[in-house]
XYZ file of N, CA and C in Angstrom:
411
model
N -1.738 -16.663 -23.452
C -0.214 -16.432 -23.307
C -0.122 -16.851 -21.774
N 1.112 -17.408 -21.612
C 1.605 -18.172 -20.451
C 2.622 -17.333 -19.703
N 2.489 -17.327 -18.886
C 3.365 -16.659 -17.404
C 4.200 -17.537 -16.395
N 5.232 -16.961 -16.794
C 6.507 -17.444 -15.884
C 6.375 -17.224 -14.396
N 6.443 -18.030 -13.436
C 6.301 -17.659 -11.998
C 7.740 -17.631 -11.641
N 8.238 -16.653 -10.814
C 9.415 -16.892 -10.388
C 9.345 -16.624 -9.135
N 10.132 -17.296 -8.002
C 10.026 -17.102 -6.764
C 11.053 -15.687 -6.200
N 10.536 -15.015 -5.488
C 10.944 -13.621 -5.472
C 11.319 -13.607 -3.832
N 12.431 -13.030 -3.522
C 12.709 -12.650 -1.976
C 11.719 -12.202 -1.547
N 11.271 -12.663 -0.206
C 10.161 -12.028 0.287
C 10.369 -10.407 0.705
N 11.613 -10.101 1.436
C 11.818 -8.731 1.658
C 12.085 -8.047 0.438
N 12.439 -8.343 -0.750
C 12.499 -7.580 -1.721
C 11.122 -7.367 -2.085
N 10.067 -8.432 -2.325
C 8.664 -8.135 -2.552
C 8.143 -6.964 -1.647
N 8.206 -7.104 -0.640
C 7.650 -6.168 0.539
C 8.469 -4.884 0.328
N 9.562 -4.423 0.152
C 10.095 -3.125 -0.086
C 9.639 -2.577 -1.492
N 9.276 -3.608 -2.476
C 8.543 -2.951 -3.428
C 7.499 -2.519 -3.490
N 6.484 -3.240 -2.620
C 5.071 -2.400 -2.308
C 5.231 -1.440 -1.864
N 6.271 -1.246 -0.720
C 6.161 -0.055 -0.071
C 6.737 1.250 -0.965
N 7.415 1.058 -1.932
C 7.709 1.861 -2.668
C 6.812 2.399 -3.488
N 5.954 1.354 -4.063
C 5.105 1.582 -4.939
C 3.550 1.763 -4.058
N 3.411 2.019 -3.203
C 2.302 2.074 -2.051
C 1.308 3.138 -2.825
N 1.396 4.469 -3.046
C 0.634 4.989 -3.929
C 0.074 4.485 -5.123
N 0.822 4.009 -5.555
C 0.192 2.995 -6.925
C -0.838 2.359 -6.678
N -0.355 1.245 -5.672
C -1.441 0.370 -4.926
C -2.855 0.791 -4.349
N -2.545 1.829 -3.723
C -3.741 2.709 -2.978
C -4.505 3.053 -4.232
N -3.994 3.758 -5.166
C -4.748 4.374 -6.372
C -5.453 3.093 -6.885
N -5.061 2.114 -7.371
C -5.422 1.247 -7.971
C -6.903 0.433 -7.182
N -6.472 0.490 -5.852
C -7.796 -0.195 -5.295
C -8.787 1.290 -4.758
N -8.728 2.407 -5.040
C -9.372 3.510 -4.567
C -10.201 3.476 -5.931
N -9.424 3.534 -7.133
C -10.187 3.487 -8.434
C -10.927 2.295 -8.536
N -10.809 0.993 -8.000
C -11.574 0.013 -8.372
C -12.713 -0.065 -7.872
N -12.629 0.482 -6.564
C -13.513 -0.071 -5.158
C -14.371 0.974 -4.866
N -13.813 2.222 -4.910
C -14.367 3.049 -4.031
C -14.411 4.668 -4.889
N -13.337 5.296 -5.147
C -13.377 6.891 -5.854
C -13.194 6.794 -7.290
N -14.070 6.325 -8.044
C -14.032 6.161 -9.352
C -13.433 7.521 -10.085
N -12.524 7.349 -10.844
C -12.194 8.738 -11.546
C -11.003 9.294 -10.855
N -10.620 9.245 -9.644
C -9.674 9.514 -9.209
C -8.251 9.382 -9.712
N -7.361 10.437 -9.956
C -6.175 10.000 -10.687
C -4.771 9.741 -9.686
N -3.630 9.113 -10.353
C -2.547 8.656 -9.727
C -1.997 10.230 -8.935
N -1.847 11.303 -9.508
C -1.294 12.602 -9.094
C -2.020 12.928 -7.783
N -3.368 12.769 -7.650
C -4.261 13.159 -6.577
C -3.977 12.266 -5.518
N -3.656 10.877 -5.688
C -3.575 9.822 -4.550
C -2.084 10.107 -4.281
N -1.169 10.435 -5.171
C 0.224 10.884 -4.702
C 0.178 12.008 -3.601
N -0.653 12.957 -3.976
C -0.644 14.212 -3.330
C -1.448 13.782 -1.887
N -2.523 13.129 -1.978
C -2.872 12.744 -0.576
C -1.778 11.716 0.320
N -1.407 10.928 -0.069
C -0.360 9.977 0.523
C 0.951 10.724 0.848
N 0.856 12.073 0.347
C 2.256 13.157 0.698
C 1.475 13.754 1.851
N 0.432 13.684 1.992
C -0.143 14.723 3.071
C -0.622 15.855 3.075
N -1.093 15.881 1.333
C -1.866 17.098 0.831
C -2.927 16.733 0.157
N -4.078 17.556 0.186
C -5.319 17.546 -0.367
C -5.454 18.031 -1.881
N -5.848 17.320 -2.945
C -5.808 17.808 -4.217
C -7.005 18.741 -4.432
N -6.899 19.764 -5.188
C -7.746 20.729 -5.529
C -9.066 20.037 -6.278
N -10.175 20.191 -5.724
C -11.577 19.622 -6.007
C -11.923 18.490 -5.668
N -11.357 17.730 -4.758
C -11.492 16.691 -4.109
C -12.731 17.061 -2.994
N -13.485 15.745 -2.613
C -14.320 16.011 -1.606
C -13.525 15.404 -0.531
N -14.032 15.708 0.973
C -13.424 15.271 2.092
C -13.515 13.642 2.139
N -14.715 13.462 1.878
C -14.805 11.760 1.987
C -13.703 10.964 0.924
N -13.509 11.903 -0.479
C -12.437 11.148 -1.134
C -10.953 11.086 -0.320
N -10.702 12.387 0.108
C -9.538 12.372 0.654
C -9.382 11.255 1.672
N -10.452 11.349 2.669
C -10.493 10.107 3.882
C -10.220 9.069 3.256
N -10.848 8.460 2.333
C -10.941 7.340 1.799
C -9.463 6.938 1.309
N -9.107 7.424 0.697
C -7.775 7.346 0.225
C -6.761 7.480 1.382
N -6.752 8.172 1.889
C -5.703 8.163 3.476
C -5.976 6.991 3.978
N -7.334 6.420 4.253
C -7.609 5.274 5.052
C -6.922 4.231 4.266
N -7.167 3.873 2.969
C -6.681 3.026 2.307
C -5.197 2.636 2.607
N -4.119 4.012 2.591
C -2.959 4.059 2.653
C -2.392 3.297 4.018
N -3.412 3.922 5.222
C -3.277 3.447 6.235
C -3.445 2.167 6.046
N -4.526 1.422 6.003
C -4.701 0.131 5.764
C -3.824 -0.727 5.445
N -3.365 -0.479 4.098
C -2.443 -1.175 3.450
C -0.830 -1.268 4.269
N -0.639 0.032 4.819
C 0.456 -0.055 5.897
C 0.218 -1.050 6.953
N -1.017 -0.974 7.566
C -1.092 -2.337 8.456
C -0.887 -3.156 8.106
N -1.395 -3.750 6.735
C -1.343 -5.163 6.395
C -0.061 -5.504 6.161
N 0.903 -4.818 5.554
C 2.494 -4.799 5.586
C 3.065 -4.998 6.790
N 2.544 -4.144 8.047
C 3.076 -4.508 9.330
C 2.478 -5.704 9.889
N 1.482 -6.388 9.577
C 1.390 -7.320 10.130
C 1.203 -8.826 9.064
N 2.519 -8.692 8.086
C 2.633 -10.011 7.039
C 2.747 -11.195 7.724
N 3.285 -11.435 8.948
C 3.769 -12.368 9.696
C 2.599 -12.921 10.951
N 1.834 -12.197 10.967
C 0.406 -12.274 11.769
C -0.648 -13.285 10.981
N -1.004 -14.289 11.696
C -2.270 -15.129 11.272
C -3.102 -14.395 10.882
N -3.771 -14.571 9.449
C -5.083 -13.999 9.041
C -6.445 -14.493 10.096
N -6.988 -13.541 10.907
C -8.094 -14.078 11.610
C -9.185 -12.739 11.580
N -10.135 -13.321 12.171
C -11.049 -12.266 11.936
C -10.919 -10.941 12.704
N -9.824 -11.068 13.606
C -9.334 -9.752 14.496
C -8.670 -9.030 13.346
N -7.968 -9.497 12.793
C -6.991 -8.800 11.851
C -8.139 -8.259 10.538
N -8.862 -9.026 10.098
C -9.802 -8.515 9.485
C -10.750 -6.988 9.764
N -11.152 -7.165 10.804
C -11.827 -6.002 11.511
C -11.184 -4.885 11.774
N -10.036 -4.989 12.209
C -8.786 -4.108 12.205
C -8.667 -3.227 10.810
N -8.477 -4.439 9.832
C -8.399 -3.872 8.727
C -9.638 -2.840 8.022
N -10.718 -3.532 8.420
C -11.874 -2.845 7.961
C -12.017 -1.895 8.668
N -11.710 -1.584 10.160
C -11.918 -0.548 11.018
C -11.269 0.786 10.234
N -9.815 0.471 10.036
C -9.003 1.419 9.640
C -9.785 2.093 8.198
N -10.075 1.342 7.328
C -10.842 1.684 6.277
C -11.816 2.657 6.345
N -12.804 2.455 7.285
C -13.862 3.084 7.537
C -13.774 4.379 8.562
N -12.809 4.154 9.071
C -12.548 5.465 10.323
C -13.034 6.930 9.739
N -13.981 7.438 10.491
C -14.042 8.812 10.004
C -15.546 8.532 8.883
N -15.946 7.554 8.188
C -16.564 7.367 7.152
C -17.963 7.013 7.458
N -18.255 6.342 8.359
C -19.614 5.519 8.982
C -19.407 5.216 10.481
N -20.660 4.924 11.200
C -20.608 4.830 12.421
C -20.091 3.467 12.929
N -20.683 2.447 12.241
C -20.033 0.907 12.718
C -19.428 0.470 11.271
N -18.138 0.306 11.420
C -17.427 -0.219 10.302
C -17.741 -1.771 9.641
N -18.020 -2.041 8.598
C -17.937 -2.998 8.484
C -19.315 -4.306 9.113
N -20.070 -3.607 9.608
C -21.004 -4.369 10.370
C -21.800 -5.435 9.287
N -22.202 -4.830 8.090
C -23.056 -5.425 6.925
C -22.120 -7.039 6.508
N -21.261 -6.629 6.766
C -20.260 -8.184 6.432
C -19.686 -9.087 7.701
N -19.808 -8.466 8.843
C -19.428 -9.372 9.808
C -19.577 -10.893 9.384
N -20.998 -11.126 9.320
C -21.368 -12.649 9.471
C -20.340 -13.409 7.831
N -20.117 -12.560 6.678
C -19.585 -13.275 5.686
C -18.233 -13.342 6.197
N -17.769 -12.058 6.766
C -16.389 -12.548 7.280
C -15.697 -13.700 8.126
N -17.202 -13.768 9.176
C -16.849 -15.044 10.116
C -16.635 -16.411 9.406
N -17.599 -16.333 8.335
C -17.652 -17.705 7.840
C -16.111 -17.749 6.695
N -15.793 -16.586 6.111
C -14.809 -16.845 5.457
C -13.354 -17.204 6.213
N -13.274 -16.745 7.552
C -12.378 -16.783 8.133
C -12.302 -18.337 8.871
N -13.564 -18.996 9.121
C -13.666 -20.474 9.234
C -13.207 -21.029 8.421
N -13.594 -21.066 6.867
C -13.109 -21.596 6.099
C -11.672 -21.529 5.847
N -11.156 -20.425 5.872
C -9.941 -20.275 5.598
C -8.904 -20.681 6.530
N -9.563 -21.115 7.873
C -8.332 -21.805 8.912
C -7.778 -22.808 8.435
N -8.722 -23.783 7.391
C -8.084 -24.899 6.687
C -7.143 -24.657 5.972
N -6.648 -23.646 5.389
C -5.456 -23.394 4.602
C -4.079 -23.186 5.510
N -3.361 -23.383 4.610
C -2.099 -24.010 5.586
C -0.858 -22.861 5.629
N -1.154 -22.076 4.500
C -0.173 -20.715 4.638
C -0.728 -19.443 5.318
N -0.017 -18.455 5.593
C -0.611 -17.231 5.767
C -0.863 -16.742 4.728
N -0.125 -16.654 3.553
C -0.214 -16.000 2.126
C -1.475 -16.459 1.591
N -1.833 -17.965 1.625
C -3.046 -18.247 1.193
C -4.436 -17.787 1.897
N -4.303 -17.548 3.276
C -5.177 -16.968 4.186
C -5.810 -15.698 3.934
N -4.277 -14.865 3.954
C -4.826 -13.570 3.462
C -5.382 -13.516 2.274
N -4.981 -13.928 0.989
C -5.464 -14.036 -0.488
C -6.960 -14.560 -0.231
N -7.230 -15.330 0.515
C -8.799 -16.029 0.517
C -9.613 -14.612 1.264
N -9.287 -13.808 2.250
C -10.212 -12.949 2.757
C -9.864 -11.721 2.419
N -8.820 -11.569 1.480
C -8.597 -9.901 0.761
C -9.845 -9.394 0.226
N -10.592 -10.145 -0.702
C -11.551 -9.810 -1.600
C -13.147 -9.157 -0.776
N -13.095 -10.190 0.588
C -14.291 -9.690 1.315
C -13.804 -8.432 2.047
N -12.641 -8.316 2.574
C -12.189 -6.805 2.831
C -12.189 -5.653 1.998
N -11.900 -6.140 0.425
C -12.388 -4.670 -0.047
C -13.587 -4.524 -0.527
N -14.395 -5.514 -0.818
C -15.827 -5.636 -0.738
C -16.494 -4.616 0.372
N -15.878 -4.794 1.518
C -16.543 -4.134 2.891
C -16.733 -2.836 2.818
N -15.837 -2.193 1.961
C -15.792 -0.452 1.752
C -16.701 -0.016 0.964
N -17.407 -0.966 0.153
C -18.357 -0.409 -0.952
C -19.834 -0.028 -0.372
């Protein structure tokens, strides 16, 4: 199957991600953190309510993922560096552990040193994103 790539207006793409934020958070949470969580539960948490039967850790995790995605959207024009990744990681781990991301700090440093050679902010962000997501497991 061949895919056709089309250039999309950046503002339109960012607005789309903002509108679909609960869906994005749900996919990240289901993939990386809270297996079996449903989209309705994530929508409730993103709306400021806790779904019945969810643990406190699950609610905090989803809430932190939402905040981390909002942080990334607010910093789209900022160069991707270790400080950005550490802040993203800190937001995800807030209230979940004492020292967020310590186990991956060295890997993140190596990744950030490598990605400095990349020419665009988008390429840099995409190169470090998998490390950020794995940091929360």
